[in-house]
Amino acid sequence: MRPTQLAREFDRQLANMVRLGYPQIAGMSKDAFAKLFVPLTGHLAELPPAIVDSKIPFVLVPDRGLIPPEQSMPLVEQDGRYGVVDMNPTEPSAFTPIEQLEVPEGPAYLAADIDTGKETLNVTPDDALPFITASRRSPLTIEEGIAVLTHHPGVLRSMNAFSLLGSRRGDRRVPALWTSKGSPRLGWCWAGNPHTWLGSASCALRLGA
């Protein structure tokens, strides 16, 4: 993408969140919500060429304190079907970023160079995490995974389903996003189980305001 294309993509993602009703969820006006993301535009010029040219150069991510996953996931749409949260016996709020992640403080940030983890298909989350970190990348969190589906609703079909190793709850459960009965689903899989259809998603960096 060229700089003008990156700017248009930024505007598209911001408009998409407004269209989905994120300001109302956050209890804010549309203008006040948009102003949270405006400072992030300065980072677009900082993205290296390799990231700019990637399939998903960046996604805008609202903090869960602003937009809880339980409310954003049902707004995800795929082929006319809406997102489902099914993590029984747990819930998204039980998962928090793993210790080694440096998630920017504040209500909004940008996750750059998204990879859904095609190279880690059929690799257990336990084995995928050291591969990701050795590649100087960072595993995605629940909020970041939902942001990917929100801004790129066909990604589970055009790329692959993916685990979110950046969010854990202190046990062997790993959150994941896949298609279930035609709908995008936020669920979980065991850290030691490989699946031919499930990779482990990552980003190159996170940039906050």
PDB file of C-alpha atoms in Angstrom:
ATOM      1  CA  MET A   1       0.000   0.000   0.000  1.00  0.00           C
ATOM      2  CA  ARG A   2       1.091   3.558  -0.683  1.00  0.00           C
ATOM      3  CA  PRO A   3       0.826   6.221   2.044  1.00  0.00           C
ATOM      4  CA  THR A   4      -2.472   7.461   0.617  1.00  0.00           C
ATOM      5  CA  GLN A   5      -3.792   3.892   0.564  1.00  0.00           C
ATOM      6  CA  LEU A   6      -2.747   3.374   4.190  1.00  0.00           C
ATOM      7  CA  ALA A   7      -4.595   6.551   5.152  1.00  0.00           C
ATOM      8  CA  ARG A   8      -7.706   5.379   3.312  1.00  0.00           C
ATOM      9  CA  GLU A   9      -7.474   1.997   5.029  1.00  0.00           C
ATOM     10  CA  PHE A  10      -7.204   3.740   8.400  1.00  0.00           C
ATOM     11  CA  ASP A  11     -10.308   5.797   7.625  1.00  0.00           C
ATOM     12  CA  ARG A  12     -12.146   2.680   6.430  1.00  0.00           C
ATOM     13  CA  GLN A  13     -11.466   0.784   9.634  1.00  0.00           C
ATOM     14  CA  LEU A  14     -12.445   3.722  11.808  1.00  0.00           C
ATOM     15  CA  ALA A  15     -15.668   4.228   9.849  1.00  0.00           C
ATOM     16  CA  ASN A  16     -16.347   0.500  10.129  1.00  0.00           C
ATOM     17  CA  MET A  17     -16.219   0.612  13.926  1.00  0.00           C
ATOM     18  CA  VAL A  18     -18.489   3.648  13.994  1.00  0.00           C
ATOM     19  CA  ARG A  19     -20.927   1.889  11.644  1.00  0.00           C
ATOM     20  CA  LEU A  20     -21.021  -1.147  13.917  1.00  0.00           C
ATOM     21  CA  GLY A  21     -21.993   0.982  16.896  1.00  0.00           C
ATOM     22  CA  TYR A  22     -18.728   0.980  18.837  1.00  0.00           C
ATOM     23  CA  PRO A  23     -19.248   4.575  20.062  1.00  0.00           C
ATOM     24  CA  GLN A  24     -22.582   3.589  21.621  1.00  0.00           C
ATOM     25  CA  ILE A  25     -20.989   0.545  23.283  1.00  0.00           C
ATOM     26  CA  ALA A  26     -18.286   2.795  24.709  1.00  0.00           C
ATOM     27  CA  GLY A  27     -20.876   5.333  25.845  1.00  0.00           C
ATOM     28  CA  MET A  28     -19.332   8.043  23.697  1.00  0.00           C
ATOM     29  CA  SER A  29     -20.269  10.297  20.809  1.00  0.00           C
ATOM     30  CA  LYS A  30     -18.991   9.338  17.358  1.00  0.00           C
ATOM     31  CA  ASP A  31     -16.598  12.286  17.323  1.00  0.00           C
ATOM     32  CA  ALA A  32     -15.208  11.520  20.776  1.00  0.00           C
ATOM     33  CA  PHE A  33     -14.689   7.873  19.816  1.00  0.00           C
ATOM     34  CA  ALA A  34     -12.905   8.834  16.585  1.00  0.00           C
ATOM     35  CA  LYS A  35     -10.577  11.200  18.438  1.00  0.00           C
ATOM     36  CA  LEU A  36      -9.189   8.238  20.405  1.00  0.00           C
ATOM     37  CA  PHE A  37      -7.750   6.817  17.191  1.00  0.00           C
ATOM     38  CA  VAL A  38      -6.639   9.988  15.406  1.00  0.00           C
ATOM     39  CA  PRO A  39      -3.218  10.124  17.170  1.00  0.00           C
ATOM     40  CA  LEU A  40      -2.424   6.706  15.667  1.00  0.00           C
ATOM     41  CA  THR A  41      -2.344   8.113  12.135  1.00  0.00           C
ATOM     42  CA  GLY A  42       1.176   9.373  12.796  1.00  0.00           C
ATOM     43  CA  HIS A  43       2.402   5.773  12.949  1.00  0.00           C
ATOM     44  CA  LEU A  44       1.407   5.011   9.351  1.00  0.00           C
ATOM     45  CA  ALA A  45       4.494   6.787   8.007  1.00  0.00           C
ATOM     46  CA  GLU A  46       6.690   4.771  10.400  1.00  0.00           C
ATOM     47  CA  LEU A  47       5.707   1.359   9.045  1.00  0.00           C
ATOM     48  CA  PRO A  48       8.594  -0.383   7.221  1.00  0.00           C
ATOM     49  CA  PRO A  49       8.063  -1.232   3.512  1.00  0.00           C
ATOM     50  CA  ALA A  50       7.827  -4.961   4.282  1.00  0.00           C
ATOM     51  CA  ILE A  51       4.876  -4.301   6.593  1.00  0.00           C
ATOM     52  CA  VAL A  52       3.228  -1.803   4.256  1.00  0.00           C
ATOM     53  CA  ASP A  53       3.211  -4.418   1.504  1.00  0.00           C
ATOM     54  CA  SER A  54       1.879  -7.267   3.656  1.00  0.00           C
ATOM     55  CA  LYS A  55      -1.631  -8.654   3.176  1.00  0.00           C
ATOM     56  CA  ILE A  56      -2.885  -7.013   6.382  1.00  0.00           C
ATOM     57  CA  PRO A  57      -0.550  -4.097   7.179  1.00  0.00           C
ATOM     58  CA  PHE A  58      -2.432  -3.128  10.335  1.00  0.00           C
ATOM     59  CA  VAL A  59      -5.663  -3.281  12.282  1.00  0.00           C
ATOM     60  CA  LEU A  60      -7.093  -0.723  14.688  1.00  0.00           C
ATOM     61  CA  VAL A  61      -7.673  -2.290  18.098  1.00  0.00           C
ATOM     62  CA  PRO A  62      -9.897  -0.838  20.838  1.00  0.00           C
ATOM     63  CA  ASP A  63      -8.963  -1.803  24.376  1.00  0.00           C
ATOM     64  CA  ARG A  64     -11.345  -4.249  26.067  1.00  0.00           C
ATOM     65  CA  GLY A  65     -12.115  -1.606  28.670  1.00  0.00           C
ATOM     66  CA  LEU A  66     -13.587   0.426  25.845  1.00  0.00           C
ATOM     67  CA  ILE A  67     -15.134  -2.383  23.767  1.00  0.00           C
ATOM     68  CA  PRO A  68     -15.470  -5.751  25.586  1.00  0.00           C
ATOM     69  CA  PRO A  69     -14.969  -8.846  23.393  1.00  0.00           C
ATOM     70  CA  GLU A  70     -18.359 -10.139  24.507  1.00  0.00           C
ATOM     71  CA  GLN A  71     -19.902  -7.175  22.678  1.00  0.00           C
ATOM     72  CA  SER A  72     -17.590  -6.859  19.655  1.00  0.00           C
ATOM     73  CA  MET A  73     -17.521 -10.517  18.594  1.00  0.00           C
ATOM     74  CA  PRO A  74     -21.306 -10.718  17.925  1.00  0.00           C
ATOM     75  CA  LEU A  75     -20.895  -7.792  15.511  1.00  0.00           C
ATOM     76  CA  VAL A  76     -18.433  -9.715  13.324  1.00  0.00           C
ATOM     77  CA  GLU A  77     -20.088 -10.772  10.072  1.00  0.00           C
ATOM     78  CA  GLN A  78     -19.128 -13.532   7.647  1.00  0.00           C
ATOM     79  CA  ASP A  79     -21.284 -14.374   4.641  1.00  0.00           C
ATOM     80  CA  GLY A  80     -24.354 -12.979   6.371  1.00  0.00           C
ATOM     81  CA  ARG A  81     -23.731 -14.894   9.612  1.00  0.00           C
ATOM     82  CA  TYR A  82     -22.752 -13.142  12.835  1.00  0.00           C
ATOM     83  CA  GLY A  83     -20.061 -13.926  15.357  1.00  0.00           C
ATOM     84  CA  VAL A  84     -20.643 -16.248  18.302  1.00  0.00           C
ATOM     85  CA  VAL A  85     -18.896 -16.381  21.674  1.00  0.00           C
ATOM     86  CA  ASP A  86     -18.846 -19.979  22.912  1.00  0.00           C
ATOM     87  CA  MET A  87     -16.060 -20.556  25.426  1.00  0.00           C
ATOM     88  CA  ASN A  88     -17.898 -22.718  27.957  1.00  0.00           C
ATOM     89  CA  PRO A  89     -17.013 -23.222  30.795  1.00  0.00           C
ATOM     90  CA  THR A  90     -15.165 -19.889  30.676  1.00  0.00           C
ATOM     91  CA  GLU A  91     -15.581 -16.459  29.032  1.00  0.00           C
ATOM     92  CA  PRO A  92     -13.389 -13.884  27.242  1.00  0.00           C
ATOM     93  CA  SER A  93     -12.977 -11.720  30.338  1.00  0.00           C
ATOM     94  CA  ALA A  94     -11.110 -14.587  32.036  1.00  0.00           C
ATOM     95  CA  PHE A  95      -8.261 -14.300  29.520  1.00  0.00           C
ATOM     96  CA  THR A  96      -5.583 -11.640  29.871  1.00  0.00           C
ATOM     97  CA  PRO A  97      -2.406 -10.823  27.877  1.00  0.00           C
ATOM     98  CA  ILE A  98       0.517 -13.133  28.614  1.00  0.00           C
ATOM     99  CA  GLU A  99       3.396 -11.670  30.603  1.00  0.00           C
ATOM    100  CA  GLN A 100       5.841 -11.137  27.722  1.00  0.00           C
ATOM    101  CA  LEU A 101       3.409  -9.039  25.665  1.00  0.00           C
ATOM    102  CA  GLU A 102       3.838  -5.270  25.589  1.00  0.00           C
ATOM    103  CA  VAL A 103       0.311  -4.053  24.870  1.00  0.00           C
ATOM    104  CA  PRO A 104       0.192  -0.239  24.595  1.00  0.00           C
ATOM    105  CA  GLU A 105      -1.594   1.559  27.394  1.00  0.00           C
ATOM    106  CA  GLY A 106      -4.662   3.575  26.547  1.00  0.00           C
ATOM    107  CA  PRO A 107      -8.027   2.971  24.899  1.00  0.00           C
ATOM    108  CA  ALA A 108      -6.776   2.304  21.348  1.00  0.00           C
ATOM    109  CA  TYR A 109      -3.706   1.138  19.454  1.00  0.00           C
ATOM    110  CA  LEU A 110      -2.521  -0.244  16.136  1.00  0.00           C
ATOM    111  CA  ALA A 111      -1.330  -3.840  15.611  1.00  0.00           C
ATOM    112  CA  ALA A 112       0.892  -4.041  12.524  1.00  0.00           C
ATOM    113  CA  ASP A 113       1.717  -6.780  10.007  1.00  0.00           C
ATOM    114  CA  ILE A 114      -0.921  -9.372  10.835  1.00  0.00           C
ATOM    115  CA  ASP A 115      -0.171 -13.023  10.037  1.00  0.00           C
ATOM    116  CA  THR A 116      -2.895 -15.621  10.624  1.00  0.00           C
ATOM    117  CA  GLY A 117      -0.286 -18.335  11.072  1.00  0.00           C
ATOM    118  CA  LYS A 118      -0.461 -20.472   7.952  1.00  0.00           C
ATOM    119  CA  GLU A 119       3.051 -21.747   8.718  1.00  0.00           C
ATOM    120  CA  THR A 120       1.811 -23.062  12.064  1.00  0.00           C
ATOM    121  CA  LEU A 121      -1.132 -25.084  10.759  1.00  0.00           C
ATOM    122  CA  ASN A 122      -1.174 -28.475  12.507  1.00  0.00           C
ATOM    123  CA  VAL A 123       1.356 -27.184  15.074  1.00  0.00           C
ATOM    124  CA  THR A 124       0.332 -27.169  18.736  1.00  0.00           C
ATOM    125  CA  PRO A 125       0.030 -23.778  20.438  1.00  0.00           C
ATOM    126  CA  ASP A 126       2.756 -24.953  22.826  1.00  0.00           C
ATOM    127  CA  ASP A 127       5.149 -25.383  19.897  1.00  0.00           C
ATOM    128  CA  ALA A 128       3.892 -22.389  17.905  1.00  0.00           C
ATOM    129  CA  LEU A 129       4.671 -19.811  20.611  1.00  0.00           C
ATOM    130  CA  PRO A 130       8.477 -20.279  20.597  1.00  0.00           C
ATOM    131  CA  PHE A 131       8.402 -20.293  16.776  1.00  0.00           C
ATOM    132  CA  ILE A 132       6.571 -16.956  16.765  1.00  0.00           C
ATOM    133  CA  THR A 133       8.866 -15.342  19.327  1.00  0.00           C
ATOM    134  CA  ALA A 134      11.986 -16.645  17.556  1.00  0.00           C
ATOM    135  CA  SER A 135      10.682 -14.887  14.446  1.00  0.00           C
ATOM    136  CA  ARG A 136      10.610 -11.638  16.470  1.00  0.00           C
ATOM    137  CA  ARG A 137       6.860 -11.513  16.272  1.00  0.00           C
ATOM    138  CA  SER A 138       4.162 -11.419  18.944  1.00  0.00           C
ATOM    139  CA  PRO A 139       1.075 -13.645  19.333  1.00  0.00           C
ATOM    140  CA  LEU A 140      -2.292 -11.957  18.944  1.00  0.00           C
ATOM    141  CA  THR A 141      -4.681 -11.359  21.839  1.00  0.00           C
ATOM    142  CA  ILE A 142      -8.446 -11.920  21.802  1.00  0.00           C
ATOM    143  CA  GLU A 143      -9.071  -8.220  21.149  1.00  0.00           C
ATOM    144  CA  GLU A 144      -6.633  -8.201  18.242  1.00  0.00           C
ATOM    145  CA  GLY A 145      -8.085 -11.352  16.713  1.00  0.00           C
ATOM    146  CA  ILE A 146     -11.588  -9.898  16.822  1.00  0.00           C
ATOM    147  CA  ALA A 147     -10.229  -6.701  15.249  1.00  0.00           C
ATOM    148  CA  VAL A 148      -8.844  -8.753  12.344  1.00  0.00           C
ATOM    149  CA  LEU A 149     -12.250 -10.358  11.713  1.00  0.00           C
ATOM    150  CA  THR A 150     -14.030  -7.035  12.175  1.00  0.00           C
ATOM    151  CA  HIS A 151     -11.972  -5.233   9.547  1.00  0.00           C
ATOM    152  CA  HIS A 152     -11.389  -8.265   7.278  1.00  0.00           C
ATOM    153  CA  PRO A 153     -14.562 -10.351   7.675  1.00  0.00           C
ATOM    154  CA  GLY A 154     -13.660 -13.029   5.122  1.00  0.00           C
ATOM    155  CA  VAL A 155     -10.252 -13.870   6.546  1.00  0.00           C
ATOM    156  CA  LEU A 156     -11.283 -17.170   8.158  1.00  0.00           C
ATOM    157  CA  ARG A 157     -12.168 -18.467   4.702  1.00  0.00           C
ATOM    158  CA  SER A 158      -9.591 -16.693   2.532  1.00  0.00           C
ATOM    159  CA  MET A 159      -6.697 -17.503   4.899  1.00  0.00           C
ATOM    160  CA  ASN A 160      -7.188 -19.826   7.865  1.00  0.00           C
ATOM    161  CA  ALA A 161      -8.651 -20.182  11.333  1.00  0.00           C
ATOM    162  CA  PHE A 162      -6.248 -19.154  14.078  1.00  0.00           C
ATOM    163  CA  SER A 163      -5.409 -19.387  17.758  1.00  0.00           C
ATOM    164  CA  LEU A 164      -4.785 -16.307  19.913  1.00  0.00           C
ATOM    165  CA  LEU A 165      -1.778 -17.277  22.001  1.00  0.00           C
ATOM    166  CA  GLY A 166      -1.381 -13.774  23.409  1.00  0.00           C
ATOM    167  CA  SER A 167      -4.365 -14.249  25.744  1.00  0.00           C
ATOM    168  CA  ARG A 168      -4.367 -16.943  28.438  1.00  0.00           C
ATOM    169  CA  ARG A 169      -6.150 -17.641  31.722  1.00  0.00           C
ATOM    170  CA  GLY A 170      -3.489 -19.653  33.543  1.00  0.00           C
ATOM    171  CA  ASP A 171      -4.522 -23.095  32.302  1.00  0.00           C
ATOM    172  CA  ARG A 172      -4.181 -25.160  29.120  1.00  0.00           C
ATOM    173  CA  ARG A 173      -6.986 -23.390  27.247  1.00  0.00           C
ATOM    174  CA  VAL A 174      -6.012 -21.202  24.285  1.00  0.00           C
ATOM    175  CA  PRO A 175      -8.606 -18.904  22.676  1.00  0.00           C
ATOM    176  CA  ALA A 176      -9.168 -19.384  18.968  1.00  0.00           C
ATOM    177  CA  LEU A 177     -11.297 -18.121  16.084  1.00  0.00           C
ATOM    178  CA  TRP A 178     -12.817 -20.454  13.514  1.00  0.00           C
ATOM    179  CA  THR A 179     -15.982 -21.053  11.496  1.00  0.00           C
ATOM    180  CA  SER A 180     -18.594 -23.189  13.257  1.00  0.00           C
ATOM    181  CA  LYS A 181     -21.911 -23.995  11.582  1.00  0.00           C
ATOM    182  CA  GLY A 182     -21.279 -21.157   9.148  1.00  0.00           C
ATOM    183  CA  SER A 183     -20.658 -18.512  11.813  1.00  0.00           C
ATOM    184  CA  PRO A 184     -17.351 -17.083  13.036  1.00  0.00           C
ATOM    185  CA  ARG A 185     -16.814 -18.412  16.552  1.00  0.00           C
ATOM    186  CA  LEU A 186     -14.643 -17.352  19.457  1.00  0.00           C
ATOM    187  CA  GLY A 187     -13.890 -20.504  21.385  1.00  0.00           C
ATOM    188  CA  TRP A 188     -10.858 -22.280  22.752  1.00  0.00           C
ATOM    189  CA  CYS A 189      -8.645 -25.304  22.079  1.00  0.00           C
ATOM    190  CA  TRP A 190      -6.109 -27.171  24.215  1.00  0.00           C
ATOM    191  CA  ALA A 191      -2.536 -25.909  24.144  1.00  0.00           C
ATOM    192  CA  GLY A 192      -1.153 -29.359  23.350  1.00  0.00           C
ATOM    193  CA  ASN A 193      -3.545 -30.295  20.539  1.00  0.00           C
ATOM    194  CA  PRO A 194      -2.630 -29.713  16.858  1.00  0.00           C
ATOM    195  CA  HIS A 195      -5.296 -29.071  14.222  1.00  0.00           C
ATOM    196  CA  THR A 196      -4.755 -29.140  10.459  1.00  0.00           C
ATOM    197  CA  TRP A 197      -7.097 -26.163  10.033  1.00  0.00           C
ATOM    198  CA  LEU A 198      -5.837 -24.011  12.908  1.00  0.00           C
ATOM    199  CA  GLY A 199      -2.752 -21.787  12.899  1.00  0.00           C
ATOM    200  CA  SER A 200      -1.442 -19.338  15.484  1.00  0.00           C
ATOM    201  CA  ALA A 201      -1.805 -15.649  14.600  1.00  0.00           C
ATOM    202  CA  SER A 202       0.799 -12.965  15.270  1.00  0.00           C
ATOM    203  CA  CYS A 203       1.782  -9.364  14.583  1.00  0.00           C
ATOM    204  CA  ALA A 204       5.128  -7.655  14.083  1.00  0.00           C
ATOM    205  CA  LEU A 205       4.554  -4.757  16.467  1.00  0.00           C
ATOM    206  CA  ARG A 206       2.002  -2.704  18.388  1.00  0.00           C
ATOM    207  CA  LEU A 207       1.893   1.083  18.308  1.00  0.00           C
ATOM    208  CA  GLY A 208      -0.102   3.166  20.768  1.00  0.00           C
ATOM    209  CA  ALA A 209      -0.932   6.818  21.087  1.00  0.00           C
TER     210      ALA A 209
END
